[in-house]
mmCIF file with all atom_site columns, C-alpha atoms in Angstrom:
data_model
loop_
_atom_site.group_PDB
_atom_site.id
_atom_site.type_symbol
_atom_site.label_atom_id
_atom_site.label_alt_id
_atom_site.label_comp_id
_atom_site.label_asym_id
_atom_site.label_entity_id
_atom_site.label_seq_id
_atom_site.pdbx_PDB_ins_code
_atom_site.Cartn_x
_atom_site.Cartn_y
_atom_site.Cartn_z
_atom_site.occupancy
_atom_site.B_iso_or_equiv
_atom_site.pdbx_formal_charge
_atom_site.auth_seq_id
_atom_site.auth_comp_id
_atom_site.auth_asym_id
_atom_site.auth_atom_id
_atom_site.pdbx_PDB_model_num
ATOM 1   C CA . UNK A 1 1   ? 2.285   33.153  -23.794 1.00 0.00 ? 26  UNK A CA 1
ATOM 2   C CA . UNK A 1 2   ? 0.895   29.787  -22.548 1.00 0.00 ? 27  UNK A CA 1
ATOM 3   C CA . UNK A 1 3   ? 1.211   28.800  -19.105 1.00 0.00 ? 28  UNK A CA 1
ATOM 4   C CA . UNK A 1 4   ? 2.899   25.280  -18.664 1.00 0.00 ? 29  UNK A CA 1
ATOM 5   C CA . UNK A 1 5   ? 0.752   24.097  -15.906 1.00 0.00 ? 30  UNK A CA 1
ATOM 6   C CA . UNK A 1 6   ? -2.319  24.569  -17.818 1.00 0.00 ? 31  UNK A CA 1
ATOM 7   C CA . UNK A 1 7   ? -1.316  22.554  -20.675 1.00 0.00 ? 32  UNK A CA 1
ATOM 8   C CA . UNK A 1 8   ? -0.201  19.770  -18.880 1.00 0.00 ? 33  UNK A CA 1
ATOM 9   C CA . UNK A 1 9   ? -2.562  16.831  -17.731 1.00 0.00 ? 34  UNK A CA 1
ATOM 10  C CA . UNK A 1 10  ? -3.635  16.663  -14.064 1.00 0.00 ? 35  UNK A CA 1
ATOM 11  C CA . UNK A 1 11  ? -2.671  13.458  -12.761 1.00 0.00 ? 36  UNK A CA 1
ATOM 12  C CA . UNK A 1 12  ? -5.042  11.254  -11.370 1.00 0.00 ? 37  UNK A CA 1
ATOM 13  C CA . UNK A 1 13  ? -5.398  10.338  -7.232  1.00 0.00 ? 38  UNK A CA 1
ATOM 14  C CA . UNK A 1 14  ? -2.926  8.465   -6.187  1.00 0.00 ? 39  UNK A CA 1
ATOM 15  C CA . UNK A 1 15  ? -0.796  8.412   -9.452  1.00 0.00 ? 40  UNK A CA 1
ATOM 16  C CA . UNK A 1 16  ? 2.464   10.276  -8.071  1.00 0.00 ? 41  UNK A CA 1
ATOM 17  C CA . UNK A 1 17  ? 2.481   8.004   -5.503  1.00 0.00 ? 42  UNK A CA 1
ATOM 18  C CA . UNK A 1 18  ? 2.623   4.505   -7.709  1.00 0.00 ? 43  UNK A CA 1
ATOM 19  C CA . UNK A 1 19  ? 5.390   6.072   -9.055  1.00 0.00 ? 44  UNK A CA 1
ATOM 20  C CA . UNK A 1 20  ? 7.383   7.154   -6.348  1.00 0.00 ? 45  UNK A CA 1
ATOM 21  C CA . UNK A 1 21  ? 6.806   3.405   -5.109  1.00 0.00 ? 46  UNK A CA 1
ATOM 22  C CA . UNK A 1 22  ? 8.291   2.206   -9.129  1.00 0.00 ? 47  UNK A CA 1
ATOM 23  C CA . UNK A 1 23  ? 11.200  3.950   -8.715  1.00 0.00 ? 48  UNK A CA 1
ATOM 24  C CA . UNK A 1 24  ? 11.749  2.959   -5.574  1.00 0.00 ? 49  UNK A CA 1
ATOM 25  C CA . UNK A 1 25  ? 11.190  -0.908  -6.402  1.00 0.00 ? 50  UNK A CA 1
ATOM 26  C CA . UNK A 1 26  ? 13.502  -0.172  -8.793  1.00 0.00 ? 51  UNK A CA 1
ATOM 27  C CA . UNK A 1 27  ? 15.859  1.174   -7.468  1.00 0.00 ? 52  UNK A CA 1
ATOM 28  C CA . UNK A 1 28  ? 17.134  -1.874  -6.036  1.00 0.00 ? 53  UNK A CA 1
ATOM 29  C CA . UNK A 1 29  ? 17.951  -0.729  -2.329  1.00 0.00 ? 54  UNK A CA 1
ATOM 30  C CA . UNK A 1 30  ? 17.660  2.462   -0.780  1.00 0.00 ? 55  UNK A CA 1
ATOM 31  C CA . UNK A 1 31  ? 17.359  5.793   -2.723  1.00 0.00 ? 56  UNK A CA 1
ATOM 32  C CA . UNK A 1 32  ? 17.614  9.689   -1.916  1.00 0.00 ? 57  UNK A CA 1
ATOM 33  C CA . UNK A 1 33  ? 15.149  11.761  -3.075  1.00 0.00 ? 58  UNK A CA 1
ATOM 34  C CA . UNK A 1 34  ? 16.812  13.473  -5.964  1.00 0.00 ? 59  UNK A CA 1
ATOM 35  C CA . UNK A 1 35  ? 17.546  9.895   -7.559  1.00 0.00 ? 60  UNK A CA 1
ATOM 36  C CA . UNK A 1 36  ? 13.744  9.555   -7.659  1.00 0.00 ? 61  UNK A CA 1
ATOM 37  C CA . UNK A 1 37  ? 13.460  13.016  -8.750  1.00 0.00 ? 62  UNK A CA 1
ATOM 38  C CA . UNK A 1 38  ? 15.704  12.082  -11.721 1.00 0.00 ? 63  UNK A CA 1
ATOM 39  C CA . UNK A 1 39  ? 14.218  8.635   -12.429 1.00 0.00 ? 64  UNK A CA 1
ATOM 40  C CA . UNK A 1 40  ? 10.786  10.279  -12.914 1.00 0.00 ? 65  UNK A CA 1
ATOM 41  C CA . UNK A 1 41  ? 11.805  13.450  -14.907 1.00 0.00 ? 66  UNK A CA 1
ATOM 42  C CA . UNK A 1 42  ? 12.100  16.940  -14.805 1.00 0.00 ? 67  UNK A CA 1
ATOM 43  C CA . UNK A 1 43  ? 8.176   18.042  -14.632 1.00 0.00 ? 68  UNK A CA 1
ATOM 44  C CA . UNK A 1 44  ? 8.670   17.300  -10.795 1.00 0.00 ? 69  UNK A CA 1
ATOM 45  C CA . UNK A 1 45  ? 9.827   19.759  -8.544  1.00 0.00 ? 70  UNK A CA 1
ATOM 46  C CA . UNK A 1 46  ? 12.599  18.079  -5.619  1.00 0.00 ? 71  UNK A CA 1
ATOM 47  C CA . UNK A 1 47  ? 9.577   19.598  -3.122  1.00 0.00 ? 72  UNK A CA 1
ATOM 48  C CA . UNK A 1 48  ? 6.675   17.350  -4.558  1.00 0.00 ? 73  UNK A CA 1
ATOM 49  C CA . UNK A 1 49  ? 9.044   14.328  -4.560  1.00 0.00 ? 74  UNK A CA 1
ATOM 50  C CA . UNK A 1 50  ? 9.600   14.965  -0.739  1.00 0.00 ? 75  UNK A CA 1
ATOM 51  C CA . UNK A 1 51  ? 6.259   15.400  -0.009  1.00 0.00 ? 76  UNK A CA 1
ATOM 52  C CA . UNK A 1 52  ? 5.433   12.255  -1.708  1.00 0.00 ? 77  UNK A CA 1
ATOM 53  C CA . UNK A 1 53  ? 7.643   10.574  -0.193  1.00 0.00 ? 78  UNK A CA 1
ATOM 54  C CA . UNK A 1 54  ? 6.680   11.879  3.309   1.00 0.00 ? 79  UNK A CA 1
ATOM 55  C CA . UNK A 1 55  ? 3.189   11.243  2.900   1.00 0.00 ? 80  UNK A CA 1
ATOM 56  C CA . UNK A 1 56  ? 3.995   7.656   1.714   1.00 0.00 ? 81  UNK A CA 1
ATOM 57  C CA . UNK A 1 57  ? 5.752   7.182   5.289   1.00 0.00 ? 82  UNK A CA 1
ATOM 58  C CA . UNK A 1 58  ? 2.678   8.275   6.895   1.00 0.00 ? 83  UNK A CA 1
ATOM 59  C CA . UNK A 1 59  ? 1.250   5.555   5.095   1.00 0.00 ? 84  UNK A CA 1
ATOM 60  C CA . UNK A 1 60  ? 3.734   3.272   6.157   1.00 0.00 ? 85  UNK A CA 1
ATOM 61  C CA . UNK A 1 61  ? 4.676   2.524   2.808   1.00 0.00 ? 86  UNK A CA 1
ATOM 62  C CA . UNK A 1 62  ? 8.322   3.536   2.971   1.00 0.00 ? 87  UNK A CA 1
ATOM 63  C CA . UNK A 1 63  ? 10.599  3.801   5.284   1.00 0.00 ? 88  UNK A CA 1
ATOM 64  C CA . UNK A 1 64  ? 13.952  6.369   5.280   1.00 0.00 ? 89  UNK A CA 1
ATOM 65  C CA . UNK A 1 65  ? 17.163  6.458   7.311   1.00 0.00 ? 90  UNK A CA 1
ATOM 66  C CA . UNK A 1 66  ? 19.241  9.141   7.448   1.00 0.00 ? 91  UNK A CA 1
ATOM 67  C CA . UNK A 1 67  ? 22.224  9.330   4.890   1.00 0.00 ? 92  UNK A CA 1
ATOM 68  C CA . UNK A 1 68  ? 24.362  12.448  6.128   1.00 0.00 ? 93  UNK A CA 1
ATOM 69  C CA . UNK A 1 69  ? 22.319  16.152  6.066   1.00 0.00 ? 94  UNK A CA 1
ATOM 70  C CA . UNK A 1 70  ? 19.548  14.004  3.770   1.00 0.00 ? 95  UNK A CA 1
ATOM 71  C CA . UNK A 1 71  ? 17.398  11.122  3.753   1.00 0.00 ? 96  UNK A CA 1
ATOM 72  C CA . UNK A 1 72  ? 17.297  7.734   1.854   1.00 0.00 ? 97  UNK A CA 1
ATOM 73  C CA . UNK A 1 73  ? 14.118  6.400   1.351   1.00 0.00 ? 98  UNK A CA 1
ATOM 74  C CA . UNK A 1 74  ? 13.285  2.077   0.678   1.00 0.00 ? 99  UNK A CA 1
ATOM 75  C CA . UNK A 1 75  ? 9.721   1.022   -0.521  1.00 0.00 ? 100 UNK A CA 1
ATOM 76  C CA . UNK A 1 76  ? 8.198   -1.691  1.804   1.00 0.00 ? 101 UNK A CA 1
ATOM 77  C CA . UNK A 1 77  ? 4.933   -2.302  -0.247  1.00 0.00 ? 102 UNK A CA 1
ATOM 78  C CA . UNK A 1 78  ? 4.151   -1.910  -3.350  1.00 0.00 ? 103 UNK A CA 1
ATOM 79  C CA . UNK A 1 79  ? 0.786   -0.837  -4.899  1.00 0.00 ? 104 UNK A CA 1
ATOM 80  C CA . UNK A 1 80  ? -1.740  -3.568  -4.114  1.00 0.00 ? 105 UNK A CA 1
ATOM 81  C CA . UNK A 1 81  ? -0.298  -3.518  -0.643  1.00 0.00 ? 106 UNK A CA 1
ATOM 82  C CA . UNK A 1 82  ? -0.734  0.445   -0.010  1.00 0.00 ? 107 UNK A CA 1
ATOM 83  C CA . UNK A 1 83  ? -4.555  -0.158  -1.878  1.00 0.00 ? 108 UNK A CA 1
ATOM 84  C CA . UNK A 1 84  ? -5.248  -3.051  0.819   1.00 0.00 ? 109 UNK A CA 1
ATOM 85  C CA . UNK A 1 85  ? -4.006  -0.611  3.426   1.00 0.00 ? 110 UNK A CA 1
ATOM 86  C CA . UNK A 1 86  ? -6.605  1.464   2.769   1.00 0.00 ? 111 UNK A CA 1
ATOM 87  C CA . UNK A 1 87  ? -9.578  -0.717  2.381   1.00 0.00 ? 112 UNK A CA 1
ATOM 88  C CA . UNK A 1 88  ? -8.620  -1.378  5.420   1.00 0.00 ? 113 UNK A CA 1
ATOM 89  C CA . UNK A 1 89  ? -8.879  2.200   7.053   1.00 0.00 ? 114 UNK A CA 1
ATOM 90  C CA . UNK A 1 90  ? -12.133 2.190   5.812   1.00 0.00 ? 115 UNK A CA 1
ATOM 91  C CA . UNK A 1 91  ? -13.067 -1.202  7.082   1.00 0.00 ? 116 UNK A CA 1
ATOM 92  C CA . UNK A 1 92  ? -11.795 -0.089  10.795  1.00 0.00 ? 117 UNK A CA 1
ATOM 93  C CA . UNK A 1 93  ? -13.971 2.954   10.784  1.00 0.00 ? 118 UNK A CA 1
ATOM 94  C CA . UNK A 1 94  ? -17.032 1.869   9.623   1.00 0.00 ? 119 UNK A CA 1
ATOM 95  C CA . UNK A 1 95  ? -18.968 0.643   12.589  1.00 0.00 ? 120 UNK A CA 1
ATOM 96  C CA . UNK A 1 96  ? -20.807 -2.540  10.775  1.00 0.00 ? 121 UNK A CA 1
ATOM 97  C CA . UNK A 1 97  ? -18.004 -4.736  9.750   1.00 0.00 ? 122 UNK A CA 1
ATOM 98  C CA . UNK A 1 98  ? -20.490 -7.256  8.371   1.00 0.00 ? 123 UNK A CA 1
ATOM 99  C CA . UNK A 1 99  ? -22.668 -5.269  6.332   1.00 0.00 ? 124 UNK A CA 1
ATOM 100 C CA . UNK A 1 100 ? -19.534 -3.420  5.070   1.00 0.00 ? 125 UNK A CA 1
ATOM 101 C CA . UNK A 1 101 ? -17.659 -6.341  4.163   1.00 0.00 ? 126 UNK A CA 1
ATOM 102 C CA . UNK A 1 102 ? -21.152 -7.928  2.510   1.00 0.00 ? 127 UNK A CA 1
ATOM 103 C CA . UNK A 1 103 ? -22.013 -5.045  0.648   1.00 0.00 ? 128 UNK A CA 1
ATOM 104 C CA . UNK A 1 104 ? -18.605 -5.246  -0.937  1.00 0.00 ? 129 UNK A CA 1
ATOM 105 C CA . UNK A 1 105 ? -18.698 -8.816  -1.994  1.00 0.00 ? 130 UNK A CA 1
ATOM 106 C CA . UNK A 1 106 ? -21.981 -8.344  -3.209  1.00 0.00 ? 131 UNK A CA 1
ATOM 107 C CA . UNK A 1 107 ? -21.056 -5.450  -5.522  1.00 0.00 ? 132 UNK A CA 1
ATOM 108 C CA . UNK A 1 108 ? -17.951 -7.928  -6.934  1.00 0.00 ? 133 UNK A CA 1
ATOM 109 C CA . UNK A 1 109 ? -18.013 -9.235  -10.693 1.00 0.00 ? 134 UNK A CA 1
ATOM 110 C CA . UNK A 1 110 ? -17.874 -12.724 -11.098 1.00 0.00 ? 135 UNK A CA 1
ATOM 111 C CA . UNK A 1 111 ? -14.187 -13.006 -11.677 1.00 0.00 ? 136 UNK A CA 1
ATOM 112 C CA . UNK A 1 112 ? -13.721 -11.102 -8.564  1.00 0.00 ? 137 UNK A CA 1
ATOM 113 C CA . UNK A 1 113 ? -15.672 -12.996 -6.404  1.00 0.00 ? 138 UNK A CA 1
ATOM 114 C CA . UNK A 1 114 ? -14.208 -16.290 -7.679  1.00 0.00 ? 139 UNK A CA 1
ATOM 115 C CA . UNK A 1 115 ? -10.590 -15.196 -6.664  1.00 0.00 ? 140 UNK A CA 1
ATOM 116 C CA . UNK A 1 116 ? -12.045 -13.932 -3.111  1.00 0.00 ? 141 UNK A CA 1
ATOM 117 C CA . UNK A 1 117 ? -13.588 -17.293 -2.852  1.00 0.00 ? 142 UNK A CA 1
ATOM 118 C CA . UNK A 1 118 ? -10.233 -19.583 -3.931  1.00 0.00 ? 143 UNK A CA 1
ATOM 119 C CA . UNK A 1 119 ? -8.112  -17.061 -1.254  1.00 0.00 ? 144 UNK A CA 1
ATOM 120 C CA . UNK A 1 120 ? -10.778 -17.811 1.222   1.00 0.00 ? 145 UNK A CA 1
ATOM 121 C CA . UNK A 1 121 ? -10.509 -21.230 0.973   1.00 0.00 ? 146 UNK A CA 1
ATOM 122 C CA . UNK A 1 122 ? -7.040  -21.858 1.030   1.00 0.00 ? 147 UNK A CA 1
ATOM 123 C CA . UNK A 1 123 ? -4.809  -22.300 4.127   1.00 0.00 ? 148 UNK A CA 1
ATOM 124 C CA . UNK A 1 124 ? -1.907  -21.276 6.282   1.00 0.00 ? 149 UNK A CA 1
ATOM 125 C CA . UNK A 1 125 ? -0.841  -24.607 5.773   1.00 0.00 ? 150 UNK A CA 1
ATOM 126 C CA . UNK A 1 126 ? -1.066  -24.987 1.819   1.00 0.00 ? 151 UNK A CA 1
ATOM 127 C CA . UNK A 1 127 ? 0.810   -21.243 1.800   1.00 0.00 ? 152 UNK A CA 1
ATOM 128 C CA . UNK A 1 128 ? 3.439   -21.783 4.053   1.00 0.00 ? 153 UNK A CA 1
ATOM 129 C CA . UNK A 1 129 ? 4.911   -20.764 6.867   1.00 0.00 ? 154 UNK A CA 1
ATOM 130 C CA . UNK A 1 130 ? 4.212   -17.042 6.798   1.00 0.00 ? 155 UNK A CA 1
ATOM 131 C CA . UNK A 1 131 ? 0.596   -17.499 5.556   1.00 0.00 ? 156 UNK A CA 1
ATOM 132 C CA . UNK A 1 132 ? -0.301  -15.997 2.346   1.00 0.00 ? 157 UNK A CA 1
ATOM 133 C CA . UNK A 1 133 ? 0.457   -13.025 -0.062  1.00 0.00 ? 158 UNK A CA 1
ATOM 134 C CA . UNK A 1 134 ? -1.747  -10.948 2.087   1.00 0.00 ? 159 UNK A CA 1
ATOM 135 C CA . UNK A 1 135 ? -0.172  -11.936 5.752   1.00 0.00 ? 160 UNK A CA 1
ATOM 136 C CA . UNK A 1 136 ? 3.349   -11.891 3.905   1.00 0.00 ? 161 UNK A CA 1
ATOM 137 C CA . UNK A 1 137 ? 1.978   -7.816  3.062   1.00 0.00 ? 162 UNK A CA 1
ATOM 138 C CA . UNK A 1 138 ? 0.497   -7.111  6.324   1.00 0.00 ? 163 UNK A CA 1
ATOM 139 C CA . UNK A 1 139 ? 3.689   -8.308  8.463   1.00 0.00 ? 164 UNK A CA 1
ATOM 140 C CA . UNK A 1 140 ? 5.801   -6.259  6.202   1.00 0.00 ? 165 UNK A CA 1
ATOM 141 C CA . UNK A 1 141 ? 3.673   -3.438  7.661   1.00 0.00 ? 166 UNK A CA 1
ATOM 142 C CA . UNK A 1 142 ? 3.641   -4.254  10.482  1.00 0.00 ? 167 UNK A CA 1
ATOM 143 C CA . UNK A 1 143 ? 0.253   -5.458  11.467  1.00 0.00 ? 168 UNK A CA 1
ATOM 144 C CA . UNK A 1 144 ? -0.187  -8.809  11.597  1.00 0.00 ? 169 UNK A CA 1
ATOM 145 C CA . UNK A 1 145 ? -2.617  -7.981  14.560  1.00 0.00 ? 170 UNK A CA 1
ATOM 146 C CA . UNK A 1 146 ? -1.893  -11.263 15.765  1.00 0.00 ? 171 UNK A CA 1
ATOM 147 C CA . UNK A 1 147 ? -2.881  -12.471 19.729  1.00 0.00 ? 172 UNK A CA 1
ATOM 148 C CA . UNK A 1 148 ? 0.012   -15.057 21.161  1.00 0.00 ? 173 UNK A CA 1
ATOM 149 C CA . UNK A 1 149 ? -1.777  -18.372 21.144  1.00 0.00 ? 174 UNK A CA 1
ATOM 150 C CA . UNK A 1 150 ? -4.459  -17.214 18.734  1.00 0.00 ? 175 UNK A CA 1
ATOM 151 C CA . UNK A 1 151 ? -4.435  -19.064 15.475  1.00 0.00 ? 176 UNK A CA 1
ATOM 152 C CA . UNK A 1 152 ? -5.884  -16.888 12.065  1.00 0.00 ? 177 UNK A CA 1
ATOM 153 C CA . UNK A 1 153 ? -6.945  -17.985 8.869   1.00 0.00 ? 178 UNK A CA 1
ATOM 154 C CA . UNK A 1 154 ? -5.654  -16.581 5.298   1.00 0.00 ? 179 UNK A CA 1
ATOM 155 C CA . UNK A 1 155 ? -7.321  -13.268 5.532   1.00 0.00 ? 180 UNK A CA 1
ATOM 156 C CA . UNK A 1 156 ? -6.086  -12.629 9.233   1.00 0.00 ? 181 UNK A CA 1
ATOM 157 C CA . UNK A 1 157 ? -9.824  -13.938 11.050  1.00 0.00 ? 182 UNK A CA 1
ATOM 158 C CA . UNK A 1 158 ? -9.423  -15.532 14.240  1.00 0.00 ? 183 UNK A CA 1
ATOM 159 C CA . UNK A 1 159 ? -9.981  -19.579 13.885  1.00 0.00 ? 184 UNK A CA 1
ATOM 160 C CA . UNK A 1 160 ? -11.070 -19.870 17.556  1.00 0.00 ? 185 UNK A CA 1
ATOM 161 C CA . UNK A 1 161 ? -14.830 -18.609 15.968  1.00 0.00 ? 186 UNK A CA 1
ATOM 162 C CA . UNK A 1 162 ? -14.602 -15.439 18.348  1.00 0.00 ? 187 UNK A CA 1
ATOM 163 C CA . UNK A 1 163 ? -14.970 -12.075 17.389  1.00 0.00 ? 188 UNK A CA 1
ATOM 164 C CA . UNK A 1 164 ? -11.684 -10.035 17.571  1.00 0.00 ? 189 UNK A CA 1
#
């Protein structure tokens, strides 16, 4: 007799999550737990789904209110946002912020490093009132980090030339 779990794949890192997150997006509003179960398939188990979902609140990438003896659960980022989340954990622990952060561009294709330089170079201004598609991200996490009376560029760096 063949075991089940053996046959199946192992998922990658990170892989359960982005799909958690999917259904959630999809899901149009607030969903329980079991819906997600359902929208992913059978192969979960309602346990994994909760712990998914529980680590993805640690995250801060959902939120949940309480819907009677159970939870429902709303995504409030979506992939690229929870991936920017933790570069910057890594960022804020690393002691070096410069040689970090220049090591990284360094070690960017060309492509890469072209989009890095057009974000860089474009303005609260020219991307409205909320800033851009990162500051629209981080203030839906809750970090804008901001200082009343402090203005910041596109990427969240003070524009007084101070350090933080």
């Amino acid at each position: 007799m063949t075991d089940q779990r053996q046959s199946s794949r192992r998922r990658g890192q990170g892989e359960l999550e982005a799909l958690v997150l999917s259904a959630l997006r999809d899901a149009g509003g607030p969903a329980t737990a079991g819906w997600v179960q359902e929208r992913l398939g059978s192969d979960l188990a309602y346990t994994t789904v909760i712990t998914i979902l529980t680590r993805l609140l640690a995250k801060g990438a959902v939120t949940r209110e309480r819907v009677g003896r159970s939870f429902a659960w709303l995504a409030v980022a979506d992939q690229a946002g929870l991936a920017a989340r933790k570069m910057r954990r890594v960022l804020d622990a690393e002691g070096d912020r410069g040689a970090v952060l220049a090591s990284f561009v360094t070690g960017l294709g060309p492509d890469d490093e072209r989009l890095l330089r057009e974000l860089l170079g474009q303005s609260r201004d020219a991307l409205g009132e909320s800033g851009d598609a990162l500051g629209r991200s981080r203030d839906a996490l809750g970090q804008s980090g901001d200082v009343p009376g402090q203005s910041r560029d596109a990427l969240g760096r003070s524009r007084d030339g101070g350090e933080d």
